[in-house]
PDB file of C-alpha atoms in Angstrom:
ATOM      1  CA  MET A  71     -31.816  37.315 -24.417  1.00 75.00           C
ATOM      2  CA  SER A  72     -30.865  37.020 -28.023  1.00 91.00           C
ATOM      3  CA  VAL A  73     -28.700  34.322 -29.541  1.00 91.00           C
ATOM      4  CA  GLN A  74     -25.834  36.815 -29.726  1.00 93.00           C
ATOM      5  CA  ASP A  75     -26.152  37.556 -25.998  1.00 93.00           C
ATOM      6  CA  ASP A  76     -26.152  33.827 -25.265  1.00 93.00           C
ATOM      7  CA  LEU A  77     -23.043  33.302 -27.395  1.00 94.00           C
ATOM      8  CA  ALA A  78     -21.273  36.181 -25.667  1.00 94.00           C
ATOM      9  CA  ALA A  79     -22.133  34.709 -22.249  1.00 95.00           C
ATOM     10  CA  VAL A  80     -20.860  31.277 -23.324  1.00 95.00           C
ATOM     11  CA  LYS A  81     -17.651  32.848 -24.620  1.00 96.00           C
ATOM     12  CA  ARG A  82     -17.092  34.642 -21.294  1.00 96.00           C
ATOM     13  CA  ARG A  83     -17.671  31.436 -19.357  1.00 96.00           C
ATOM     14  CA  LEU A  84     -15.273  29.545 -21.623  1.00 96.00           C
ATOM     15  CA  GLN A  85     -12.627  32.186 -21.033  1.00 96.00           C
ATOM     16  CA  ASP A  86     -13.209  31.906 -17.274  1.00 96.00           C
ATOM     17  CA  LEU A  87     -12.848  28.121 -17.526  1.00 95.00           C
ATOM     18  CA  GLU A  88      -9.633  28.432 -19.539  1.00 95.00           C
ATOM     19  CA  HIS A  89      -8.235  30.846 -16.949  1.00 95.00           C
ATOM     20  CA  THR A  90      -9.170  28.484 -14.105  1.00 95.00           C
ATOM     21  CA  VAL A  91      -7.571  25.495 -15.859  1.00 93.00           C
ATOM     22  CA  GLU A  92      -4.388  27.470 -16.527  1.00 93.00           C
ATOM     23  CA  GLU A  93      -4.205  28.479 -12.862  1.00 93.00           C
ATOM     24  CA  LEU A  94      -4.725  24.878 -11.793  1.00 91.00           C
ATOM     25  CA  GLU A  95      -1.977  23.701 -14.163  1.00 90.00           C
ATOM     26  CA  ARG A  96       0.386  26.305 -12.683  1.00 89.00           C
ATOM     27  CA  ARG A  97      -0.373  25.158  -9.135  1.00 87.00           C
ATOM     28  CA  VAL A  98       0.072  21.475  -9.977  1.00 85.00           C
ATOM     29  CA  GLY A  99       3.298  22.213 -11.837  1.00 82.00           C
ATOM     30  CA  ALA A 100       4.653  24.143  -8.855  1.00 75.00           C
ATOM     31  CA  GLU A 101       3.803  21.272  -6.497  1.00 73.00           C
ATOM     32  CA  ARG A 102       5.574  18.764  -8.734  1.00 73.00           C
ATOM     33  CA  VAL A 103       8.730  20.880  -8.728  1.00 68.00           C
ATOM     34  CA  ALA A 104       8.781  21.384  -4.940  1.00 63.00           C
ATOM     35  CA  PRO A 105       7.395  18.338  -3.132  1.00 61.00           C
ATOM     36  CA  ALA A 106       5.333  19.154  -0.110  1.00 58.00           C
ATOM     37  CA  THR A 107       6.825  18.502   3.297  1.00 61.00           C
ATOM     38  CA  PRO A 108       4.456  17.448   6.028  1.00 59.00           C
ATOM     39  CA  ALA A 109       3.809  20.261   8.468  1.00 61.00           C
ATOM     40  CA  SER A 110       3.171  17.846  11.311  1.00 59.00           C
ATOM     41  CA  GLY A 111       6.542  16.141  10.951  1.00 53.00           C
ATOM     42  CA  ARG A 112       4.935  12.727  10.612  1.00 57.00           C
ATOM     43  CA  ALA A 113       7.512  11.522   8.109  1.00 62.00           C
ATOM     44  CA  GLU A 114      10.155  11.722  10.833  1.00 69.00           C
ATOM     45  CA  ASN A 115       8.055   9.698  13.294  1.00 74.00           C
ATOM     46  CA  LEU A 116       7.306   6.650  11.149  1.00 79.00           C
ATOM     47  CA  VAL A 117       7.115   3.301  12.917  1.00 81.00           C
ATOM     48  CA  THR A 118       8.371   0.218  11.113  1.00 84.00           C
ATOM     49  CA  ILE A 119       6.071  -2.782  11.391  1.00 84.00           C
ATOM     50  CA  PRO A 120       7.977  -6.076  11.234  1.00 84.00           C
ATOM     51  CA  ASP A 121       7.071  -8.768   8.718  1.00 89.00           C
ATOM     52  CA  ALA A 122       7.275 -11.480  11.377  1.00 88.00           C
ATOM     53  CA  PRO A 123       3.938 -13.089  12.297  1.00 86.00           C
ATOM     54  CA  TYR A 124       2.167 -11.838  15.407  1.00 83.00           C
ATOM     55  CA  ASP A 125       2.189 -13.889  18.594  1.00 84.00           C
ATOM     56  CA  SER A 126      -1.037 -15.932  18.552  1.00 82.00           C
ATOM     57  CA  GLY A 127      -1.368 -15.267  22.289  1.00 83.00           C
ATOM     58  CA  LEU A 128      -2.445 -11.740  21.405  1.00 80.00           C
ATOM     59  CA  TRP A 129      -5.728 -13.125  20.067  1.00 75.00           C
ATOM     60  CA  THR A 130      -6.637 -15.378  23.002  1.00 75.00           C
ATOM     61  CA  ASP A 131     -10.181 -14.770  24.311  1.00 71.00           C
ATOM     62  CA  THR A 132     -11.069 -12.369  21.528  1.00 71.00           C
ATOM     63  CA  ASP A 133     -14.204 -12.218  19.415  1.00 65.00           C
ATOM     64  CA  ASP A 134     -14.026 -12.471  15.655  1.00 63.00           C
ATOM     65  CA  GLU A 135     -15.369  -9.159  14.469  1.00 66.00           C
ATOM     66  CA  GLY A 136     -18.834  -9.645  13.093  1.00 64.00           C
ATOM     67  CA  LEU A 137     -18.871 -13.371  13.939  1.00 64.00           C
ATOM     68  CA  GLY A 138     -19.154 -13.288  17.721  1.00 61.00           C
ATOM     69  CA  ALA A 139     -17.325 -15.356  20.287  1.00 62.00           C
ATOM     70  CA  ARG A 140     -15.606 -18.576  19.177  1.00 63.00           C
ATOM     71  CA  ASP A 141     -17.376 -20.829  21.670  1.00 67.00           C
ATOM     72  CA  ARG A 142     -20.907 -19.705  20.755  1.00 67.00           C
ATOM     73  CA  HIS A 143     -23.017 -20.483  17.716  1.00 67.00           C
ATOM     74  CA  ALA A 144     -25.200 -18.163  15.689  1.00 61.00           C
ATOM     75  CA  PRO A 145     -28.928 -18.384  16.508  1.00 59.00           C
TER      76      PRO A 145
END
């Protein structure tokens, strides 16, 4: 290939890139105008988690993850 052929190929690829970026900008702009609604309806089924501390009885006889049982020592 000659230098002119290489330049023509680069120009075509740049034009393709510009077209792709323009298409992406159009899609992003359209999504900003019309916010997406969840298809699964999850937004309607949200569960509120209270700020109150958990009952410590929930953790009785549990192992600390990665540390083992409370009454045993590491080897």
